[in-house]
Structures are given as C-alpha cells and as structure tokens.
Amino acid sequence: MTKDVPEQGSFSAKDYHDPPPAPFIDPGELTKWSFYRAVIAEFVATLLFLYITVLTVIGYKAQTDPAKNLDQCGGVGILGIAWAFGGMIFVLVYCTAGISGGHINPAVTFGLFLARKVSLIRAFMYMVAQCLGAICGVGLVKAFHKTYYNNYGGGANELADGYNKGTGLGAEIIGTFVLVYTVFSATDPKRSARDSHVPVRTLSLYDFKFVCFNVLAPLPIGFAVFMVHLATIPITGTGINPARSLGAAVIYNKEKAWDDQWIFWVGPFIGAAIAAFYHQFILRAGAVKALGSFRSSSHV
C-alpha cells in the first residue's frame, strides 16, 4: 500500500513550524546595521503618521470653527479623521513592515515583546524612536501652522467632557486590544502559510517575511485603527498609541493634556497585554490542539 502524498501546494500539519521566539536580550543586535535601519524606519514612520493625522485634526477644527460662523458640517468630519489615521497606518505599515515590522506604536511593540516576537533591546529602542518621531512630527505641524495649532487644541488627546476617567481608560484598553489583536492575526505565520498554500518549511527567510507581511496584512490593521477611531474619538480623541498621545502633549504642553496622559499609556499597555495573552495562549493553544487532531485523523 502506498502512502498518501499531499498534493503540491496543499497545506499539511507537517508543513507548519512555529518560528523560534526572539531572545529576551540580544546584545548582538546592537552590532547590526539592519537593527539601526529598523529603528530609523520606526522614527520616520511615526513622524509622518503624527504630521498627517494631527494636521488633519487641526484642519477639521479650523474648517468648522463656530466662532467664525463656518458650516458645522464642513471639513472632513470625524469620519475623515478616522480615515486619516487608518489610512496612514495602512500606508506606513505597508512601507516599513519588511524593514522594522511596521509597529509605529509602543503598545504594538509591547504586545509583540510579551509574545517574544522582538527582544527587549529592540522593543526599548523602537519605543524611544516612536516617541521621538511623534514629538518631531507634531513639532513640524506647529512650526508650519503655529496659529492654527495653538487655536485648535494641537491634536492633543484629552478626556471629553461628560466622561469619567474610568470610561476613558476602558475605551483605550478595548480600542488597543482590537488593534493589537488584529496585528497578531494579520501577521500570524500559520495563517499566512495556510492562506498562501505554501509549506512554511520550504520557505527561505526572505520568502517567509513576504508571506507574513504580504500586501494584504496592513489592510486589516489600518481598518482596525479606522474602526476604533470611529468609536472612541468622542470619548478620548482616540489614543491607542502612547507615542501619538505623548508627542501631542509635549508640543501642546497644556495642563489638561498632561493630567489625562496616564490614561493613554496605562490603557494601551493593558489592552496590548490582554491581546498578546489572548492570541498566544488561547487562540494559538486551540490551533495546536486542532493540528493534533488533524494529525491523528490522518492516520485513521
């Protein structure tokens, strides 16, 4: 009796192997140009992200200023602001995924660190680069549009009137959970290998990165940012990105922005930690059981 041989391109349990976890601390990264190139990419991407999105927020407020008797239905509206954030994330993740992984958010980096996707050194340097990039991005907005910047809130995240801090914190936790959960799902190598019908064990390192960060991966991430903004702009202005909130607070430098700043760090980090735990220990554990069942049934 001959053994059944899977057709070429079909997905088999034996075809998939989890990539090894990143070292907790990897000093060797500090000697590689690819590491510094990735840090620079995170800095520039976050700078561009903040420049475009904060400018969109300020432009919308300027176009609907009630003091000038302007049309309150004019400008891009909340929908347009949400598109600006989601669209820029889509573009920048697409551009930087193959270089740095396209984090552009300390909460995303933190979640991936907890899942052992990046080392502590890389996670720390990414967060520093993201925060500095955010500050520089908002600084460019103020430098080019100082009057509008000062008059229309500087794009700073603040808890809206009528909401307590617990509500704001909850909105940030759930919003960041949605984002980081989407990041894990969109970049899951098992999902990518199955959907591409290419056995992972046959891939080179370059091909593996391409499968994990193909052109479709940034799309759900951008949509997640878009949807979360639609839901939480009226509550907190939508942080879900500590670098975005810090950059705006540093340049705007008003008391209200600093008083609420902790919400935009604690909330996203908790949300990212929950998403990492949920994906790695709940969903991925279920996938391992399913693979075991598949392997057992194949011998019946």
XYZ file of C-alpha atoms in Angstrom:
300
model
C 0.000 0.000 0.000
C 1.388 3.392 -0.938
C 1.228 6.330 1.444
C -0.958 9.270 0.579
C 1.168 12.163 -0.576
C -0.306 15.667 -0.222
C -0.732 17.482 -3.490
C 1.803 20.163 -4.255
C 0.813 23.436 -2.620
C -1.647 21.810 -0.191
C -1.408 22.672 3.499
C -0.477 19.895 5.892
C 0.104 19.927 9.634
C 3.677 18.809 8.989
C 4.285 21.790 6.730
C 3.999 24.322 9.543
C 6.647 25.098 12.139
C 6.438 27.992 14.587
C 9.358 30.405 14.222
C 11.604 30.361 17.321
C 10.938 33.071 19.947
C 13.136 36.131 19.898
C 15.879 36.202 22.544
C 14.851 38.099 25.685
C 18.011 40.202 25.434
C 20.085 40.093 22.255
C 23.178 42.353 22.504
C 24.236 41.139 19.062
C 21.514 43.300 17.521
C 23.462 46.407 18.510
C 26.223 45.450 16.070
C 23.940 45.121 13.039
C 23.079 47.895 10.608
C 19.701 46.255 9.960
C 18.774 46.953 13.599
C 19.568 50.673 13.354
C 17.856 50.856 9.966
C 14.725 49.421 11.587
C 14.900 51.966 14.433
C 15.252 54.817 11.922
C 12.298 53.442 9.953
C 10.143 53.472 13.109
C 11.199 57.060 13.858
C 10.404 58.346 10.368
C 7.141 56.408 10.083
C 5.849 57.744 13.408
C 6.917 61.275 12.454
C 4.949 61.072 9.201
C 1.994 59.483 10.965
C 1.706 62.291 13.501
C 2.301 65.046 10.964
C -0.519 63.950 8.655
C -3.039 62.948 11.316
C -2.605 65.915 13.676
C -2.733 68.289 10.718
C -5.993 66.628 9.650
C -7.494 67.108 13.127
C -6.482 70.769 13.283
C -7.670 71.402 9.740
C -11.083 69.943 10.543
C -11.458 72.148 13.635
C -10.396 75.223 11.662
C -12.956 74.472 8.936
C -15.819 74.114 11.438
C -14.941 76.878 13.938
C -18.295 78.120 15.332
C -16.693 81.448 16.268
C -16.260 82.160 12.551
C -19.827 81.077 11.675
C -18.478 78.300 9.493
C -20.530 75.328 8.323
C -20.541 72.800 11.165
C -20.980 70.031 8.600
C -17.951 71.182 6.601
C -14.467 69.750 6.602
C -13.621 66.076 6.650
C -15.661 65.311 9.767
C -14.982 62.571 12.305
C -15.252 60.013 9.522
C -12.472 61.760 7.609
C -10.272 61.958 10.705
C -10.740 58.240 11.290
C -9.831 57.574 7.653
C -6.704 59.709 8.020
C -5.472 57.659 10.989
C -6.426 54.296 9.494
C -5.185 55.167 6.033
C -1.815 56.401 7.254
C -1.325 53.251 9.315
C -2.113 51.147 6.244
C 0.389 53.090 4.118
C 3.162 53.178 6.716
C 2.837 49.532 7.776
C 2.999 48.571 4.103
C 6.143 50.694 3.645
C 8.022 49.614 6.782
C 6.842 46.050 7.505
C 9.773 44.471 5.688
C 12.277 46.707 7.497
C 11.104 47.082 11.085
C 7.860 45.128 11.222
C 5.823 48.339 10.924
C 4.959 48.800 14.609
C 4.624 52.632 14.705
C 3.101 52.295 18.184
C 4.682 51.475 21.581
C 1.597 49.437 22.531
C 2.036 47.212 19.465
C 5.732 46.844 20.247
C 4.913 45.983 23.868
C 2.410 43.325 22.822
C 4.875 41.760 20.386
C 7.576 41.831 23.069
C 5.313 39.956 25.506
C 4.724 37.365 22.776
C 8.505 37.044 22.282
C 8.370 38.398 18.741
C 11.010 41.050 19.489
C 13.811 41.271 22.051
C 13.831 43.670 24.998
C 16.560 45.777 23.395
C 14.665 46.111 20.130
C 11.392 46.847 21.930
C 13.003 49.589 24.029
C 14.736 51.225 21.083
C 11.568 51.068 18.982
C 9.578 52.798 21.723
C 12.178 55.539 22.086
C 12.260 56.072 18.313
C 8.458 56.131 18.119
C 8.132 58.703 20.896
C 10.839 60.930 19.426
C 9.293 60.609 15.969
C 5.883 61.582 17.336
C 7.287 64.651 19.076
C 9.102 65.719 15.911
C 6.014 65.114 13.760
C 3.790 67.296 15.933
C 6.617 69.821 16.182
C 6.585 70.161 12.387
C 2.839 70.807 12.457
C 3.309 73.600 14.985
C 6.289 75.036 13.110
C 4.369 75.261 9.819
C 0.922 76.163 11.211
C 1.589 77.786 14.586
C -1.528 79.963 14.804
C -3.919 77.195 13.835
C -2.054 74.762 16.084
C -2.397 76.941 19.176
C -6.007 77.927 18.466
C -7.380 74.443 17.805
C -6.001 72.201 20.507
C -2.815 70.895 18.961
C -4.364 67.494 18.258
C -3.795 66.529 21.891
C -5.668 63.593 23.406
C -7.908 64.672 26.273
C -10.832 63.056 28.035
C -14.028 64.650 26.674
C -16.418 66.495 28.974
C -19.085 64.245 30.447
C -16.880 61.141 30.661
C -15.054 59.969 33.779
C -11.516 58.647 33.776
C -12.666 55.048 34.174
C -14.693 55.289 30.977
C -11.755 56.816 29.141
C -9.407 54.120 30.435
C -11.810 51.381 29.389
C -12.151 52.886 25.901
C -8.371 52.902 25.497
C -7.988 49.330 26.777
C -10.633 47.896 24.453
C -9.548 50.012 21.486
C -5.929 48.929 21.826
C -6.987 45.316 22.312
C -8.795 45.451 18.956
C -5.716 46.917 17.253
C -3.093 44.587 18.741
C -5.311 41.517 18.316
C -5.651 42.455 14.641
C -1.874 42.865 14.346
C -1.309 39.372 15.766
C -3.933 37.842 13.498
C -2.801 39.643 10.338
C 0.849 38.684 10.829
C 0.335 35.147 12.136
C 2.759 32.974 10.115
C 0.483 29.932 10.389
C -2.429 31.851 8.858
C -0.135 33.251 6.164
C 1.260 29.827 5.319
C -2.199 28.273 5.103
C -3.691 31.111 3.035
C -0.747 31.163 0.639
C -0.830 27.343 0.161
C 2.955 27.368 0.540
C 4.577 24.976 3.052
C 6.495 27.084 5.590
C 9.297 24.541 5.817
C 10.135 25.215 2.153
C 10.426 28.999 2.526
C 13.620 30.998 2.634
C 13.913 33.761 5.248
C 13.035 36.395 2.628
C 10.017 34.429 1.425
C 8.879 33.872 4.999
C 8.900 37.623 5.696
C 6.988 38.208 2.482
C 4.330 35.675 3.446
C 3.937 37.150 6.944
C 3.844 40.754 5.772
C 2.224 40.464 2.375
C 0.352 43.319 0.805
C -2.903 42.317 2.494
C -1.559 42.303 6.079
C -1.532 46.121 6.520
C -5.136 46.366 5.317
C -6.906 44.852 8.357
C -4.533 46.744 10.656
C -5.470 50.039 9.020
C -9.161 49.141 9.178
C -8.847 48.307 12.877
C -7.405 51.767 13.547
C -10.186 53.320 11.453
C -12.979 51.490 13.289
C -11.569 52.191 16.754
C -11.318 55.897 15.939
C -14.957 55.993 14.874
C -15.937 54.546 18.248
C -13.651 56.448 20.619
C -12.968 59.888 19.105
C -15.970 61.308 21.032
C -14.593 59.880 24.320
C -10.822 60.395 24.363
C -9.981 61.658 20.896
C -8.615 58.115 20.460
C -5.133 57.413 21.687
C -4.444 53.637 21.394
C -0.881 54.781 20.692
C 1.155 56.195 23.601
C 3.644 57.853 21.233
C 0.837 59.708 19.438
C -0.547 60.976 22.772
C 2.874 61.889 24.180
C 4.022 63.736 21.057
C 0.915 65.915 21.014
C 1.087 66.574 24.784
C 4.763 67.571 24.696
C 4.325 70.130 21.922
C 0.897 71.431 23.018
C 2.004 71.434 26.695
C -1.316 72.282 28.363
C -2.409 71.116 31.809
C -5.450 69.115 30.674
C -3.393 67.095 28.184
C -0.855 66.200 30.881
C -3.500 65.412 33.525
C -5.071 62.804 31.242
C -1.793 61.500 29.829
C -1.641 58.445 32.099
C -4.861 57.121 30.527
C -3.141 56.997 27.129
C -0.265 54.909 28.481
C -1.899 52.613 31.019
C -4.904 51.826 28.797
C -2.960 50.889 25.637
C -0.395 48.822 27.525
C -3.092 46.857 29.347
C -5.013 46.344 26.103
C -1.871 45.167 24.313
C -1.010 42.740 27.128
C -4.520 41.226 27.060
C -4.381 40.884 23.262
C -0.983 39.159 23.429
C -2.218 36.731 26.083
C -5.475 36.032 24.230
C -3.799 35.337 20.912
C -0.794 33.381 22.167
C -2.345 31.292 24.943
C -5.999 30.995 23.959
C -6.204 31.090 20.170
C -2.783 29.627 19.423
C -3.248 26.864 22.001
C -6.502 25.972 20.254
C -4.667 25.861 16.932
C -2.137 23.400 18.345
C -4.941 21.105 19.521
C -6.573 21.304 16.118
C -3.306 20.336 14.466
C -3.009 17.379 16.820
C -6.496 16.214 15.942
C -5.766 16.620 12.243
C -2.582 14.598 12.578
C -4.389 11.816 14.454
C -7.255 11.624 11.971
C -4.822 11.415 9.040
C -3.641 8.020 10.285
C -7.113 6.522 10.628
